[in-house]
Every structure is written in C-alpha cells, then in structure tokens.
Short mmCIF file of C-alpha atoms in Angstrom, two decimals:
data_model
loop_
_atom_site.label_atom_id
_atom_site.label_comp_id
_atom_site.label_asym_id
_atom_site.label_seq_id
_atom_site.Cartn_x
_atom_site.Cartn_y
_atom_site.Cartn_z
CA MET A 1 -8.43 20.50 0.80
CA PRO A 2 -5.95 18.66 -1.45
CA HIS A 3 -3.42 16.66 0.54
CA SER A 4 -0.44 18.36 -1.09
CA SER A 5 -1.43 21.75 0.35
CA THR A 6 0.52 20.88 3.51
CA PHE A 7 3.71 20.81 1.52
CA ILE A 8 2.82 23.80 -0.66
CA GLU A 9 2.34 26.01 2.39
CA GLN A 10 5.94 25.33 3.41
CA HIS A 11 7.29 26.95 0.24
CA GLN A 12 6.93 30.36 -1.31
CA PRO A 13 4.93 30.43 -4.58
CA MET A 14 7.15 30.02 -7.60
CA SER A 15 6.77 30.09 -11.34
CA SER A 16 7.86 27.31 -13.64
CA HIS A 17 10.66 29.61 -14.85
CA GLN A 18 12.13 29.83 -11.34
CA ASP A 19 12.46 26.11 -10.64
CA PRO A 20 13.57 23.68 -13.38
CA ARG A 21 12.09 20.76 -11.41
CA LEU A 22 8.65 22.35 -11.53
CA ARG A 23 9.03 23.22 -15.19
CA ALA A 24 9.96 19.61 -16.04
CA ILE A 25 6.97 18.26 -14.12
CA LYS A 26 4.56 20.66 -15.82
CA GLU A 27 5.81 19.54 -19.24
CA GLN A 28 4.96 15.89 -18.59
CA GLU A 29 1.66 14.00 -18.65
CA TRP A 30 0.75 12.26 -15.40
CA PHE A 31 -1.75 9.69 -14.16
CA TYR A 32 -2.68 11.87 -11.18
CA GLU A 33 -3.47 15.55 -10.80
CA PHE A 34 -0.83 16.73 -8.35
CA HIS A 35 -1.32 20.20 -6.86
CA LEU A 36 1.86 22.17 -7.59
CA PRO A 37 3.50 25.03 -5.67
CA ASP A 38 2.54 27.64 -8.29
CA GLY A 39 -1.17 26.86 -7.88
CA SER A 40 -1.48 24.71 -11.00
CA LYS A 41 -1.99 20.96 -11.35
CA THR A 42 -0.21 18.31 -13.38
CA LYS A 43 -1.78 17.26 -16.68
CA SER A 44 -3.57 13.93 -16.17
CA CYS A 45 -3.96 11.27 -18.87
CA VAL A 46 -7.01 9.86 -17.04
CA LYS A 47 -10.32 10.87 -18.56
CA PRO A 48 -12.25 13.38 -16.40
CA SER A 49 -15.12 11.00 -15.65
CA VAL A 50 -12.72 8.57 -13.94
CA ARG A 51 -10.55 11.04 -11.98
CA LYS A 52 -13.02 11.03 -9.10
CA ILE A 53 -11.64 7.64 -8.13
CA HIS A 54 -8.49 9.38 -6.89
CA ASP A 55 -10.49 11.73 -4.67
CA THR A 56 -12.48 8.85 -3.16
CA ARG A 57 -9.35 6.79 -2.57
CA GLU A 58 -7.67 9.78 -0.93
CA LYS A 59 -10.61 10.50 1.36
CA MET A 60 -10.91 6.88 2.45
CA LEU A 61 -7.16 6.68 3.10
CA CYS A 62 -7.16 9.87 5.17
CA ASN A 63 -10.06 8.54 7.26
CA ALA A 64 -8.18 5.29 7.83
CA LEU A 65 -4.99 7.13 8.75
CA GLN A 66 -6.73 9.41 11.22
CA ALA A 67 -8.38 6.44 12.90
CA SER A 68 -5.14 4.47 12.96
CA VAL A 69 -3.00 7.30 14.30
CA SER A 70 -5.53 8.09 17.02
CA THR A 71 -5.55 4.49 18.31
CA THR A 72 -1.85 3.66 18.27
CA THR A 73 1.47 5.09 19.40
CA HIS A 74 3.30 3.42 16.50
CA ARG A 75 3.61 6.06 13.79
CA ALA A 76 7.23 5.59 12.80
CA SER A 77 7.00 3.86 9.43
CA ALA A 78 4.71 3.29 6.46
CA ILE A 79 5.05 1.66 3.06
CA ASP A 80 3.11 2.30 -0.15
CA VAL A 81 3.07 -0.99 -2.08
CA ALA A 82 2.61 -0.49 -5.84
CA CYS A 83 2.98 3.25 -5.23
CA HIS A 84 2.75 4.22 -8.94
CA GLU A 85 3.60 7.96 -9.17
CA GLY A 86 3.66 8.43 -5.41
CA TYR A 87 0.34 10.26 -5.05
CA TYR A 88 -0.65 8.41 -1.88
CA SER A 89 2.95 8.22 -0.62
CA LEU A 90 2.73 12.00 -0.19
CA ILE A 91 -0.29 11.54 2.07
CA LEU A 92 1.54 8.96 4.17
CA ALA A 93 4.43 11.42 4.59
CA GLU A 94 2.08 13.74 6.47
CA TYR A 95 1.50 11.08 9.13
CA PHE A 96 4.68 9.01 9.43
CA GLU A 97 8.32 9.75 10.14
CA SER A 98 9.56 7.31 7.49
CA VAL A 99 7.77 6.41 4.24
CA THR A 100 8.86 3.89 1.61
CA GLY A 101 7.28 3.56 -1.83
CA ILE A 102 7.85 0.51 -4.03
CA ASP A 103 6.70 -0.24 -7.58
CA LYS A 104 7.75 -2.70 -10.30
CA ASN A 105 7.58 -0.04 -13.02
CA PRO A 106 10.76 2.09 -13.37
CA ASP A 107 8.99 4.98 -15.14
CA SER A 108 6.49 5.27 -12.30
CA ILE A 109 9.28 5.35 -9.71
CA GLN A 110 11.12 8.07 -11.65
CA LYS A 111 7.99 10.21 -11.66
CA ALA A 112 7.32 9.49 -7.99
CA GLN A 113 10.84 10.57 -7.09
CA ALA A 114 10.56 13.75 -9.17
CA ILE A 115 7.26 14.88 -7.63
CA SER A 116 8.46 13.96 -4.15
CA ASP A 117 11.68 15.96 -4.60
CA LEU A 118 9.51 18.97 -5.37
CA LEU A 119 6.72 18.59 -2.81
CA ALA A 120 8.24 16.57 0.04
CA PRO A 121 12.04 16.54 -0.19
CA ASP A 122 13.76 13.87 1.92
CA ARG A 123 10.44 12.58 3.28
CA ILE A 124 9.97 9.47 1.12
CA ARG A 125 12.31 6.74 -0.13
CA PHE A 126 11.31 5.11 -3.43
CA GLU A 127 12.55 1.79 -4.74
CA ASN A 128 11.96 0.17 -8.15
CA ILE A 129 11.06 -3.32 -6.95
CA SER A 130 8.04 -5.60 -6.75
CA LEU A 131 6.59 -6.78 -3.46
CA GLU A 132 7.70 -10.32 -4.33
CA ALA A 133 11.35 -9.20 -4.50
CA PHE A 134 11.18 -6.69 -1.66
CA GLY A 135 12.96 -7.60 1.56
CA SER A 136 12.43 -5.72 4.82
CA ALA A 137 14.30 -6.25 8.06
CA SER A 138 11.26 -5.23 10.08
CA PRO A 139 7.53 -4.75 9.42
CA PHE A 140 5.91 -1.35 8.86
CA ASP A 141 3.40 0.27 11.19
CA PHE A 142 1.08 1.07 8.30
CA VAL A 143 0.94 -0.72 4.95
CA LEU A 144 -0.94 0.76 2.01
CA CYS A 145 -1.75 -1.34 -1.04
CA TYR A 146 -4.01 0.39 -3.55
CA GLY A 147 -4.88 -1.10 -6.93
CA LEU A 148 -2.65 -4.19 -6.90
CA LEU A 149 -4.62 -7.21 -5.65
CA TYR A 150 -6.90 -7.40 -8.70
CA HIS A 151 -3.89 -7.35 -11.04
CA HIS A 152 -2.29 -10.39 -9.41
CA GLU A 153 -2.45 -14.04 -10.47
CA ASN A 154 -1.83 -15.21 -6.89
CA PRO A 155 -3.82 -12.95 -4.55
CA VAL A 156 -3.61 -15.51 -1.75
CA ASN A 157 0.17 -15.24 -1.59
CA LEU A 158 0.02 -11.47 -2.09
CA ILE A 159 -2.10 -11.09 1.04
CA ARG A 160 0.33 -13.34 2.92
CA MET A 161 3.22 -11.09 1.86
CA LEU A 162 1.33 -7.96 2.89
CA ALA A 163 0.58 -9.52 6.27
CA THR A 164 4.27 -10.33 6.75
CA ILE A 165 5.34 -6.69 6.34
CA THR A 166 2.45 -5.27 8.43
CA ARG A 167 3.11 -4.57 12.09
CA GLN A 168 -0.32 -3.15 12.82
CA THR A 169 -2.52 -1.72 10.02
CA LEU A 170 -3.10 -2.68 6.40
CA CYS A 171 -5.20 -0.47 4.12
CA LEU A 172 -6.10 -2.38 0.98
CA GLU A 173 -8.04 -1.23 -2.09
CA THR A 174 -9.23 -3.60 -4.79
CA GLN A 175 -11.80 -4.27 -7.44
CA VAL A 176 -14.07 -7.10 -6.33
CA MET A 177 -16.49 -9.48 -7.94
CA PRO A 178 -20.03 -8.08 -7.70
CA MET A 179 -21.30 -11.40 -6.34
CA ASP A 180 -20.28 -14.21 -3.99
CA LEU A 181 -20.87 -17.94 -3.85
CA VAL A 182 -22.20 -19.80 -0.84
CA GLY A 183 -22.35 -23.52 -0.27
CA HIS A 184 -19.91 -26.41 -0.28
CA VAL A 185 -17.52 -28.28 -2.57
CA GLU A 186 -17.36 -32.06 -2.43
CA ASP A 187 -14.02 -33.51 -1.31
CA GLY A 188 -13.55 -37.18 -2.13
CA ASP A 189 -17.22 -38.11 -1.91
CA TYR A 190 -20.57 -36.43 -1.39
CA THR A 191 -20.46 -36.88 2.39
CA ASN A 192 -17.18 -34.97 2.78
CA LEU A 193 -17.76 -31.27 2.11
CA ARG A 194 -15.64 -28.13 2.31
CA GLN A 195 -17.30 -24.76 2.85
CA ILE A 196 -16.84 -22.11 0.16
CA ARG A 197 -15.10 -19.12 1.77
CA GLY A 198 -15.19 -16.82 -1.25
CA CYS A 199 -14.48 -16.89 -4.97
CA PHE A 200 -12.29 -15.37 -7.67
CA ALA A 201 -12.86 -14.27 -11.27
CA LEU A 202 -10.12 -15.19 -13.74
CA CYS A 203 -9.31 -12.21 -15.99
CA GLU A 204 -6.69 -11.15 -18.49
CA ASP A 205 -4.22 -8.55 -17.29
CA TYR A 206 -1.81 -6.11 -18.93
CA PRO A 207 1.73 -6.46 -17.49
CA ASN A 208 3.28 -4.06 -20.00
CA SER A 209 1.27 -1.15 -18.59
CA SER A 210 2.30 0.83 -15.51
CA GLU A 211 -1.16 0.08 -14.13
CA GLY A 212 -0.95 -3.68 -14.79
CA GLY A 213 0.42 -6.57 -12.78
CA MET A 214 3.38 -8.91 -13.22
CA THR A 215 1.76 -11.40 -15.61
CA GLY A 216 -1.03 -11.67 -18.17
CA PHE A 217 -3.48 -13.20 -15.69
CA ALA A 218 -5.32 -11.90 -12.65
CA LEU A 219 -7.74 -13.34 -10.11
CA VAL A 220 -10.23 -10.73 -8.93
CA PRO A 221 -11.58 -11.65 -5.46
CA SER A 222 -15.01 -11.43 -3.92
CA LYS A 223 -15.50 -9.54 -0.65
CA ALA A 224 -15.88 -12.81 1.22
CA ALA A 225 -12.56 -14.05 -0.18
CA VAL A 226 -10.79 -10.85 0.90
CA THR A 227 -12.25 -11.06 4.41
CA TYR A 228 -11.41 -14.74 4.85
CA LEU A 229 -7.83 -14.41 3.59
CA LEU A 230 -7.06 -11.38 5.75
CA LYS A 231 -8.35 -13.06 8.89
CA GLU A 232 -6.50 -16.28 8.08
CA SER A 233 -3.32 -14.22 7.54
CA GLY A 234 -3.31 -12.91 11.09
CA PHE A 235 -5.49 -9.79 11.09
CA SER A 236 -7.84 -9.63 14.06
CA THR A 237 -10.28 -7.11 12.57
CA VAL A 238 -11.32 -6.53 8.95
CA GLU A 239 -13.55 -3.56 8.16
CA PHE A 240 -14.74 -2.33 4.77
CA VAL A 241 -14.98 1.44 4.42
CA GLU A 242 -18.57 2.42 3.66
CA PRO A 243 -18.79 4.66 0.57
CA GLU A 244 -20.76 7.90 0.61
CA ALA A 245 -23.38 8.79 -1.97
CA ASP A 246 -21.08 11.13 -3.94
CA ASP A 247 -18.06 8.79 -4.01
CA TYR A 248 -16.72 7.28 -7.24
CA GLU A 249 -19.38 5.08 -8.81
CA GLN A 250 -17.47 1.79 -8.58
CA PHE A 251 -17.39 2.13 -4.80
CA THR A 252 -21.06 3.00 -4.48
CA ARG A 253 -22.05 0.09 -6.77
CA GLY A 254 -19.92 -2.41 -4.82
CA HIS A 255 -17.42 -3.18 -7.57
CA ARG A 256 -14.47 -1.61 -5.72
CA VAL A 257 -13.69 -1.54 -2.00
CA VAL A 258 -11.27 -0.16 0.55
CA VAL A 259 -10.70 -2.45 3.53
CA VAL A 260 -8.77 -1.68 6.73
CA ALA A 261 -7.31 -4.67 8.59
CA GLN A 262 -5.71 -4.51 12.04
CA LYS A 263 -3.32 -7.00 13.61
#
C-alpha cells in the first residue's frame, strides 16, 4: 500500500475544485508520484521505466524503519538529508514525532512544503540548506540520506557529517562502483605498504539540477569504501539491504545499494 494512504485516510475525499492546494499540486509536474487525497497521483517527469526505483527505495526504507523502531525506544526525531520533494520525509512522519527535511535546492523545498501541507500538516519542518551549512543542537534518532553520496566531491567528509548528526541509525542509499580493488599501495618505499580499503570513481556532476550535488565533480564509492568509512566514523554495525528479484534493476545488478548503519 502506498505510504501516503495513512494520511489520506485521515481526510475526507475531495476534488481539486474544493481545495486550492490540491488543485495547485495537480497542475505541476513532479519528480515523484505522490498519492493524493482525491485518489489521483501527481504527474511525474521521471520516465516510467525508472519510476520503480522509488518503490524499491520506499520498501527498503520501511523495512529499515520497522527494524529500527522495534529495537529502540528512541523514536523522537528523524531527519531527511537531501529530501528533494519530501517523498521519504512523509514516510518518516509515520514513525517519528519530529521530522526535519533539508535540501540545497529552493524549488525542491517549496514543493516539499506544499505536498506536506496537504498530506501531513504540521508533521514535518523543511529547511532550504545543505548538510554542510546545517547546524543541529542535538543529533537525530534516525538519519535518512538517499541519493546524495554519489553526487558529492568529498564523500569522506559527508559520511563524517552524517555520523555527527546520527544518534542511533543511519539509512544511506547510493550508487556504487560495480567493482572493488584489493591489495596495497606503497608508502615511501616498497617495504612500507598501506592496505586498500575501498575505491572511488571520479565523475562529472550536475550542480544546476535539483538532483545534482554542490559542485561539478563527484566521487562514487565502492561498497568496501562505504563500509570502511561508516565503521571508522563510529557505526558499530553496517548492513547492506539485500534486494529482491523484482526490485529496481540497479539494486539487483549491484550498482545501487541501501545500507543501514547503527551506532
């Protein structure tokens, strides 16, 4: 069942003529297909063959949330880092008392606020700010970061920042390199070796897009690099969510992963 059904059930069905907020949302094009109170969905700009990625991400997040909530009494706060239009922020609002969504793109935050005002009024606070500029007085019980790491030119520091704001659980989704390197790198001379802990692929990025990062460069990590950095940043357990056969093809082919790390 779509995650937004929880909110829809709390409201009587309405037509777009009855609520100007709904009418305005239906007139726009969106990245995600949000389920609306009148039974329709938002128009998505994503081609149909790719939209399954959102379903797989949602399923993996819900599984992680159910496992996290069942093993901890801390369910007060969550943050959606690089929240885009707030699609996954709405899911977090079903599990946590306080939800914050942050994104560097002002248009995305405007859309996130509009859809949240309609589907989950007063449940989520959105802020137009990057993680680098974000300051929090205390860490969050659950930190979600989907689709950001592989758009970042400094993924090492990004993981450090995510660890700093995580009290207990981090759920991270990223593209990964389809291969890893093993072996050693010489340091000074051939008798002094450092073990390779993972690797990165240098790629161009697109900072002017709402889906892009902050700069024109990105380092896409390998799975080994993600695991090593999370453990070195203070997470005691790091588990990759196993995809199912009918999940989005990038997950099943090992080019995209969801990882859950616990402090």
